[in-house]
mmCIF file of C-alpha atoms in Angstrom:
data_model
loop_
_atom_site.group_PDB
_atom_site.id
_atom_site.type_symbol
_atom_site.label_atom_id
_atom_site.label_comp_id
_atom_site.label_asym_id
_atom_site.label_seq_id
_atom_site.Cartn_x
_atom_site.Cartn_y
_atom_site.Cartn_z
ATOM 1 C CA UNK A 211 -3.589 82.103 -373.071
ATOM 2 C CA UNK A 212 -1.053 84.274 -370.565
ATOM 3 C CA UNK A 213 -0.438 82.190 -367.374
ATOM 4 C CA UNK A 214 0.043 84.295 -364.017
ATOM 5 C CA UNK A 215 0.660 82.389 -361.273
ATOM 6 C CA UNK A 216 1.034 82.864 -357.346
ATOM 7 C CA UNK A 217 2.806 81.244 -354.699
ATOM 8 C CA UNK A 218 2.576 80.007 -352.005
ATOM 9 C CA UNK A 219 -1.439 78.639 -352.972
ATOM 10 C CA UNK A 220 -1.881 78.375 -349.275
ATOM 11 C CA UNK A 221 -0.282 79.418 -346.262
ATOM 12 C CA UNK A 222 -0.709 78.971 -342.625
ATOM 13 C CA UNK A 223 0.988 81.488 -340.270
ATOM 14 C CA UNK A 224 1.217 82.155 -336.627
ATOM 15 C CA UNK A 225 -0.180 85.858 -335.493
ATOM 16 C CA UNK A 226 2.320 88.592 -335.416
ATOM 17 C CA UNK A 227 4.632 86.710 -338.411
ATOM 18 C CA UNK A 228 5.088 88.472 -342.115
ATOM 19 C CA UNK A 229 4.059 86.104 -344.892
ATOM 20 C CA UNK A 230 5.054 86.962 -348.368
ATOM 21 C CA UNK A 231 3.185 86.177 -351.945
ATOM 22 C CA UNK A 232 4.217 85.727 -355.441
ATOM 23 C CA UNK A 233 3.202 86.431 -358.446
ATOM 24 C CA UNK A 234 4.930 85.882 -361.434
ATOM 25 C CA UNK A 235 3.684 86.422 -365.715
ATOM 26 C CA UNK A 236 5.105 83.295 -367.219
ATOM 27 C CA UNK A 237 5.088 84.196 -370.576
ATOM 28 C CA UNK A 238 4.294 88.023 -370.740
ATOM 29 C CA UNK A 239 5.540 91.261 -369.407
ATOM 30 C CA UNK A 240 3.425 92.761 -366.989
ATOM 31 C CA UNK A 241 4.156 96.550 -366.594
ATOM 32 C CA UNK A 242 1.008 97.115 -364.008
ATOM 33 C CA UNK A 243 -0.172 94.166 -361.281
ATOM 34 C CA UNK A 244 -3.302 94.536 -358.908
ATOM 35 C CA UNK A 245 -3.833 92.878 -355.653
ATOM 36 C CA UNK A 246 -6.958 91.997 -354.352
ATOM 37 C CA UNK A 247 -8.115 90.538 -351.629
ATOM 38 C CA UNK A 248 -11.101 88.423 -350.920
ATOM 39 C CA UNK A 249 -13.429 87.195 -347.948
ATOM 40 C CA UNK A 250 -15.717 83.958 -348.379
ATOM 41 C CA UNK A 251 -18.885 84.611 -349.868
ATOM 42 C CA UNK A 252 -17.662 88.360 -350.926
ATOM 43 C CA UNK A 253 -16.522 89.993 -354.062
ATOM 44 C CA UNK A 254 -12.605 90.793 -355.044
ATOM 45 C CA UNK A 255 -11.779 94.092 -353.333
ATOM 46 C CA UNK A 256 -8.857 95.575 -354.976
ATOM 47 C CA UNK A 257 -5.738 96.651 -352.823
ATOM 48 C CA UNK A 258 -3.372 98.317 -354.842
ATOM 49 C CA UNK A 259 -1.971 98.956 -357.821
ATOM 50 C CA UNK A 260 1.446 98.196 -358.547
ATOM 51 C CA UNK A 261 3.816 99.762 -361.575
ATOM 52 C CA UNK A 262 6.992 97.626 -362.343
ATOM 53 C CA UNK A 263 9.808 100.467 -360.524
ATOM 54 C CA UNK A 264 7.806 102.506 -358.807
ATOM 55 C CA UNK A 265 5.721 102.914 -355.534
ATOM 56 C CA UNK A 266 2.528 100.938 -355.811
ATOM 57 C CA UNK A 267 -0.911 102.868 -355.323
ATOM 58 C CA UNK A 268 -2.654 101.434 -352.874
ATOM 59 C CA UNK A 269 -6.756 102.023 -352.653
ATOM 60 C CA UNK A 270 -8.686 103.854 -349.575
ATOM 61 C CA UNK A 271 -8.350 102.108 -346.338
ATOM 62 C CA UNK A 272 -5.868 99.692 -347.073
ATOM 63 C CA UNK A 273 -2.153 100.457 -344.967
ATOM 64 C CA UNK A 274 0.360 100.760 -346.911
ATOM 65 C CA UNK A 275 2.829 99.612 -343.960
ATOM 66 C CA UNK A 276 1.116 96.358 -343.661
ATOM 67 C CA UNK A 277 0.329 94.740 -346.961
ATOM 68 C CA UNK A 278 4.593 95.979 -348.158
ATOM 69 C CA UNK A 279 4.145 95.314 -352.790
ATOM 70 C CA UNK A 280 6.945 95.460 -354.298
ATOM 71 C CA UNK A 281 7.415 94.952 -358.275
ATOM 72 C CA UNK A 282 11.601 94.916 -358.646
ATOM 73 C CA UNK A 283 10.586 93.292 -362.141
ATOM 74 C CA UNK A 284 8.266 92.660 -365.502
ATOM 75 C CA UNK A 285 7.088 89.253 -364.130
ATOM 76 C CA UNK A 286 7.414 89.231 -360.664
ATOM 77 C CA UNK A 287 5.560 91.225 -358.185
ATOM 78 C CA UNK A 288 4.944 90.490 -354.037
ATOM 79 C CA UNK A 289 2.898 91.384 -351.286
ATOM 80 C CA UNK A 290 4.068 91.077 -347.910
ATOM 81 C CA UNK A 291 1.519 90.824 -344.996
ATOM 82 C CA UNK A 292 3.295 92.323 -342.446
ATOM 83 C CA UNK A 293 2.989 91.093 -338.979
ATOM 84 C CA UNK A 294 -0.170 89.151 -339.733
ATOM 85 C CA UNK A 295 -2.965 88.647 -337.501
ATOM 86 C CA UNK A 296 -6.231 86.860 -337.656
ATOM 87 C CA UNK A 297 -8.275 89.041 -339.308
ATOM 88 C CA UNK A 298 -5.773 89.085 -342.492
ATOM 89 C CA UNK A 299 -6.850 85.748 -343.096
ATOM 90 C CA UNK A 300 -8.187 85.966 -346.820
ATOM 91 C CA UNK A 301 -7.757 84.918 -350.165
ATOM 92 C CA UNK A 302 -5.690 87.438 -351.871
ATOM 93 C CA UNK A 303 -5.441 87.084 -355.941
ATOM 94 C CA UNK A 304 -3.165 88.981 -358.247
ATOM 95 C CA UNK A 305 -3.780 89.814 -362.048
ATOM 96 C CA UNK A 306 -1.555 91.387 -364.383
ATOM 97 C CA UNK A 307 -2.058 93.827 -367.408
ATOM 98 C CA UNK A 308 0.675 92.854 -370.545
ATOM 99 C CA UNK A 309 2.353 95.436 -371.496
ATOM 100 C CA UNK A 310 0.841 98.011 -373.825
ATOM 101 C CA UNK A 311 -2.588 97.517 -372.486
ATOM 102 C CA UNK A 312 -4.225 95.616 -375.129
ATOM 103 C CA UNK A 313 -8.057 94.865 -375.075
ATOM 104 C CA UNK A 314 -7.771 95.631 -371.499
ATOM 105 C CA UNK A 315 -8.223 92.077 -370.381
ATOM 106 C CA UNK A 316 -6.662 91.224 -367.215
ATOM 107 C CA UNK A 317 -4.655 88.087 -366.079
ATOM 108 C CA UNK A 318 -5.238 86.443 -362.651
ATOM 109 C CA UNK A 319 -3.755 84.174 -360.886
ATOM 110 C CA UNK A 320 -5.157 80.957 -358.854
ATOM 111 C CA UNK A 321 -4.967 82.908 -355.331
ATOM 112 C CA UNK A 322 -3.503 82.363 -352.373
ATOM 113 C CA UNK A 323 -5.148 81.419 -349.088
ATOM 114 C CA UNK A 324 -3.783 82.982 -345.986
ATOM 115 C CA UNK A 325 -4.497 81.647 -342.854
ATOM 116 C CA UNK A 326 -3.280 83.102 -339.762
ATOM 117 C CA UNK A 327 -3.497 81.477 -336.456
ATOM 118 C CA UNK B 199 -16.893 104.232 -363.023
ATOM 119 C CA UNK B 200 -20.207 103.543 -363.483
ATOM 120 C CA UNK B 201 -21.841 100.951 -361.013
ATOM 121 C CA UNK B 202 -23.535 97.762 -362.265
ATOM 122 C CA UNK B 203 -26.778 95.944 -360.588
ATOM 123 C CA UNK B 204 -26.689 92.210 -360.756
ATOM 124 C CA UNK B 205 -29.428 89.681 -359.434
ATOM 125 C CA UNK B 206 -27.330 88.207 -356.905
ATOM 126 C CA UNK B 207 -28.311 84.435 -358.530
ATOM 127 C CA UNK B 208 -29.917 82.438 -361.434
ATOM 128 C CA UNK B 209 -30.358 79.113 -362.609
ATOM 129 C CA UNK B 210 -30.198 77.530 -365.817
ATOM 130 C CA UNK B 211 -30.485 73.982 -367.326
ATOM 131 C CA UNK B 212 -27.708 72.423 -368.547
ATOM 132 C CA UNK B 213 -27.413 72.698 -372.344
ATOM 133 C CA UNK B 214 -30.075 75.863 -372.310
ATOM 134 C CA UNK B 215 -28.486 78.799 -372.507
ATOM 135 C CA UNK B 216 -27.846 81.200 -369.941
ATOM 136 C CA UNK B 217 -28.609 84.647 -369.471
ATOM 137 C CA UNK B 218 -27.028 86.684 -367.287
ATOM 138 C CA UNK B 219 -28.525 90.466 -367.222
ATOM 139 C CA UNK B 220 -26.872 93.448 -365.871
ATOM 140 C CA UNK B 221 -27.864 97.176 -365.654
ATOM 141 C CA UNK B 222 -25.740 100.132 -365.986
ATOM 142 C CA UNK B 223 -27.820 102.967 -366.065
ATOM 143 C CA UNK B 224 -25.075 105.902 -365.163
ATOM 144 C CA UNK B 225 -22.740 104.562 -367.587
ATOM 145 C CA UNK B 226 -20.965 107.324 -369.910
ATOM 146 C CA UNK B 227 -20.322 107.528 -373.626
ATOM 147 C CA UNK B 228 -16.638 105.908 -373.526
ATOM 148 C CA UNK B 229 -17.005 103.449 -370.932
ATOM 149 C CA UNK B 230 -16.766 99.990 -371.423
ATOM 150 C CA UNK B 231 -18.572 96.469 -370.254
ATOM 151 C CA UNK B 232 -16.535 93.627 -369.010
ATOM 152 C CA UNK B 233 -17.488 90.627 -367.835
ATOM 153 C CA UNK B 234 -15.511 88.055 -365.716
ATOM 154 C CA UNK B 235 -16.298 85.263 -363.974
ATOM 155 C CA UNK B 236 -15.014 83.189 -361.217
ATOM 156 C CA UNK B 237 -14.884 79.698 -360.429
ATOM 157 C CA UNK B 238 -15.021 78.753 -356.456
ATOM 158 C CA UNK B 239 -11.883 79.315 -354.848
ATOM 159 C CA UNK B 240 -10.068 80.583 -358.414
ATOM 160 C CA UNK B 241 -9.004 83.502 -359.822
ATOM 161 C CA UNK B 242 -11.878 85.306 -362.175
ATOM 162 C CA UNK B 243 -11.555 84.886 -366.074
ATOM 163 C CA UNK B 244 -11.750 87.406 -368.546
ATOM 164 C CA UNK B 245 -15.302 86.231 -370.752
ATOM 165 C CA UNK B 246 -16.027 89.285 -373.226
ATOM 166 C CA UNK B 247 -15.944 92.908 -373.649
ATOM 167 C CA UNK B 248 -18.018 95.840 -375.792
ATOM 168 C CA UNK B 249 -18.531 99.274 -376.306
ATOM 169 C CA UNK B 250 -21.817 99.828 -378.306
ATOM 170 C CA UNK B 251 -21.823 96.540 -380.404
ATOM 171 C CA UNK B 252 -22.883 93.512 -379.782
ATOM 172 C CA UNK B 253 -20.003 90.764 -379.422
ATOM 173 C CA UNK B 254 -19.658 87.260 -379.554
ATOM 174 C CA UNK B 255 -16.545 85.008 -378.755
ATOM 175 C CA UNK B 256 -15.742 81.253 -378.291
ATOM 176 C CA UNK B 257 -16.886 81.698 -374.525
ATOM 177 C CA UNK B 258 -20.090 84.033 -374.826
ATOM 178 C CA UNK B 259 -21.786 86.501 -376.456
ATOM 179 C CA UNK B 260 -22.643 89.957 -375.124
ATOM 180 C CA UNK B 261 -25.544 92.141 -375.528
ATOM 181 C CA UNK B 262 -25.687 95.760 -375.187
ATOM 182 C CA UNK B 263 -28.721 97.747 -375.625
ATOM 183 C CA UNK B 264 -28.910 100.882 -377.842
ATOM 184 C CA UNK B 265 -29.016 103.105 -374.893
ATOM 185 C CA UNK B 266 -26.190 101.322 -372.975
ATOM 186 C CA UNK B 267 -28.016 101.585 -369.984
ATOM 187 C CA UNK B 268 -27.953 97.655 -369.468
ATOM 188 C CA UNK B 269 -26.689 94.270 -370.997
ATOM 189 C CA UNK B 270 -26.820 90.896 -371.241
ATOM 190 C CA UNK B 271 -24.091 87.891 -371.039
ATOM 191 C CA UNK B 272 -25.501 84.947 -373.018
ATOM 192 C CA UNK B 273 -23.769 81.488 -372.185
ATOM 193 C CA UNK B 274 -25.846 79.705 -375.488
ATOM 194 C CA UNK B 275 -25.699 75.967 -374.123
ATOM 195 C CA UNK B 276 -24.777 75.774 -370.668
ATOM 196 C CA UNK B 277 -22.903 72.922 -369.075
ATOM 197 C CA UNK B 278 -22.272 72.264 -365.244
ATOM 198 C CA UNK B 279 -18.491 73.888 -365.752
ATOM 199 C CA UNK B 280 -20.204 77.152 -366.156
ATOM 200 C CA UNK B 281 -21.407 77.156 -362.599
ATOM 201 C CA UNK B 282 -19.338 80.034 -361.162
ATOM 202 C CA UNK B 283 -20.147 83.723 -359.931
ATOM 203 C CA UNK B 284 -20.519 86.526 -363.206
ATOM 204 C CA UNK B 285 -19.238 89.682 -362.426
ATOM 205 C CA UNK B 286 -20.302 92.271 -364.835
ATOM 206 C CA UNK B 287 -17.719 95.362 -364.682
ATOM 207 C CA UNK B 288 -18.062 99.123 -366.229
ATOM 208 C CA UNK B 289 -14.520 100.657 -366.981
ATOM 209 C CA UNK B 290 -13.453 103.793 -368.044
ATOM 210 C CA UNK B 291 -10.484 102.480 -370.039
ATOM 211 C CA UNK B 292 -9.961 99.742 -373.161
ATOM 212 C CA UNK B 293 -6.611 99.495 -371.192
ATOM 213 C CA UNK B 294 -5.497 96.791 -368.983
ATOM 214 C CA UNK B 295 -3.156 98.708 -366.736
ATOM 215 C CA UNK B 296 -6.296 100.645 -365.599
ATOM 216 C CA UNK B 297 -7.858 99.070 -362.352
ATOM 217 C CA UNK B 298 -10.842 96.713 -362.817
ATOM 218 C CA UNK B 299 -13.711 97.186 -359.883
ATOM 219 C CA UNK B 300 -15.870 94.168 -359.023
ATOM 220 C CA UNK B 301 -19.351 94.736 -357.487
ATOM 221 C CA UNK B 302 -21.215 91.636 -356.324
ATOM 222 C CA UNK B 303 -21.703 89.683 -359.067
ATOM 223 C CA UNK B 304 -24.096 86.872 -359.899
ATOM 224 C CA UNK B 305 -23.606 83.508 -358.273
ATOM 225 C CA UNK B 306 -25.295 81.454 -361.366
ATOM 226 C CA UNK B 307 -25.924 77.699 -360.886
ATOM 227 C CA UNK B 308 -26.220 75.044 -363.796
ATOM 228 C CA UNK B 309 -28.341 71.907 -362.974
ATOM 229 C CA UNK B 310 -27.703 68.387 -364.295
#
């Protein structure tokens, strides 16, 4: 099956620092990659949406200026938590759509847990 | 998209099967019926998907009433790997570029 896969898997920061997360399609293209994020004992809340060259869509209530996505490429896309603080601390998973759509089955990776002191 | 109810947990024998309901009452003529389901501390899997028919895959097999308005996720011999949450999803498109809402899910537990 397609692999997706994030980096760092966890990450520790101090308050007020920007961490940044990867997520990369191994062995697909991935025109469109979500973000969501998600706290213990809750359900994946999506972020955004994010189109390889263009401005990602992000969903009510999350700032744009803080979580920064950028998608420069088919298999890579980031999100940069911009000066982090402690209530950013989450698990934040990314999942990408191959190209063309398909059955509509979506990709995700093994998440990566933010921790910020 | 329409919402989905879940119970929020079940329990199941290993090597019975499982099944996982879900309703979708306000759900509309092209939408579709997902399921996922997610592993503690992983990302969620893709299980199955219909429209109208029933389906059945390697994984699962999915039930959909005649009147859409609910459906079940059938795990037919359950073993302890299957312990995860379910998340049962409603989507407007058979497309994977189109955004995939979770609700709450059911957290189901297989016992030894």
């Amino acid at each position: 099956g397609a692999v997706v896969s994030q980096h760092p898997s966890r990450v520790i920061c101090k308050s007020g620092t920007s961490v940044k997360i990867e997520c990369r399609s191994l062995d697909f293209q991935a025109t469109t990659m979500f973000w969501y994020r998600q706290f213990p004992k809750q359900s994946l809340m999506l972020m955004a949406t994010s189109n390889e060259g263009s401005k990602a869509t992000y969903e009510q209530g999350v700032e744009k200026d803080k979580f920064l996505i950028n998608h420069a490429s088919l298999t890579l896309s980031t999100l940069t938590v911009t000066s982090a603080h402690p209530e950013d601390s989450s698990f934040y998973i990314c999942s990408a759509s191959r190209a063309g759509g398909g059955t509509g089955e979506l990709f995700f990776g093994e998440g990566s847990r933010l921790t910020v002191l | 998209d329409a919402k989905t109810t879940q119970p929020p947990s079940m329990d199941c024998a290993e090597g019975r099967a499982a099944n996982l309901p879900c309703n979708h009452s306000t759900i509309s003529g092209n939408e579709y019926v997902y399921w996922y389901r997610q592993i503690h501390s992983q990302g969620p899997q893709y299980i199955i998907h219909g429209l109208k028919n029933n389906e059945t895959n390697e994984m699962a097999s999915l039930i959909i009433t005649e009147d859409r308005k609910s459906s079940t996720l059938i795990l037919p011999h359950a073993t302890l790997r299957d312990t995860a949450v379910y998340y049962c999803i409603v989507r407007a498109r058979e497309d994977s570029s189109y955004k995939l809402i979770f609700g709450s899910g059911t957290r189901l537990l297989v016992r030894p």
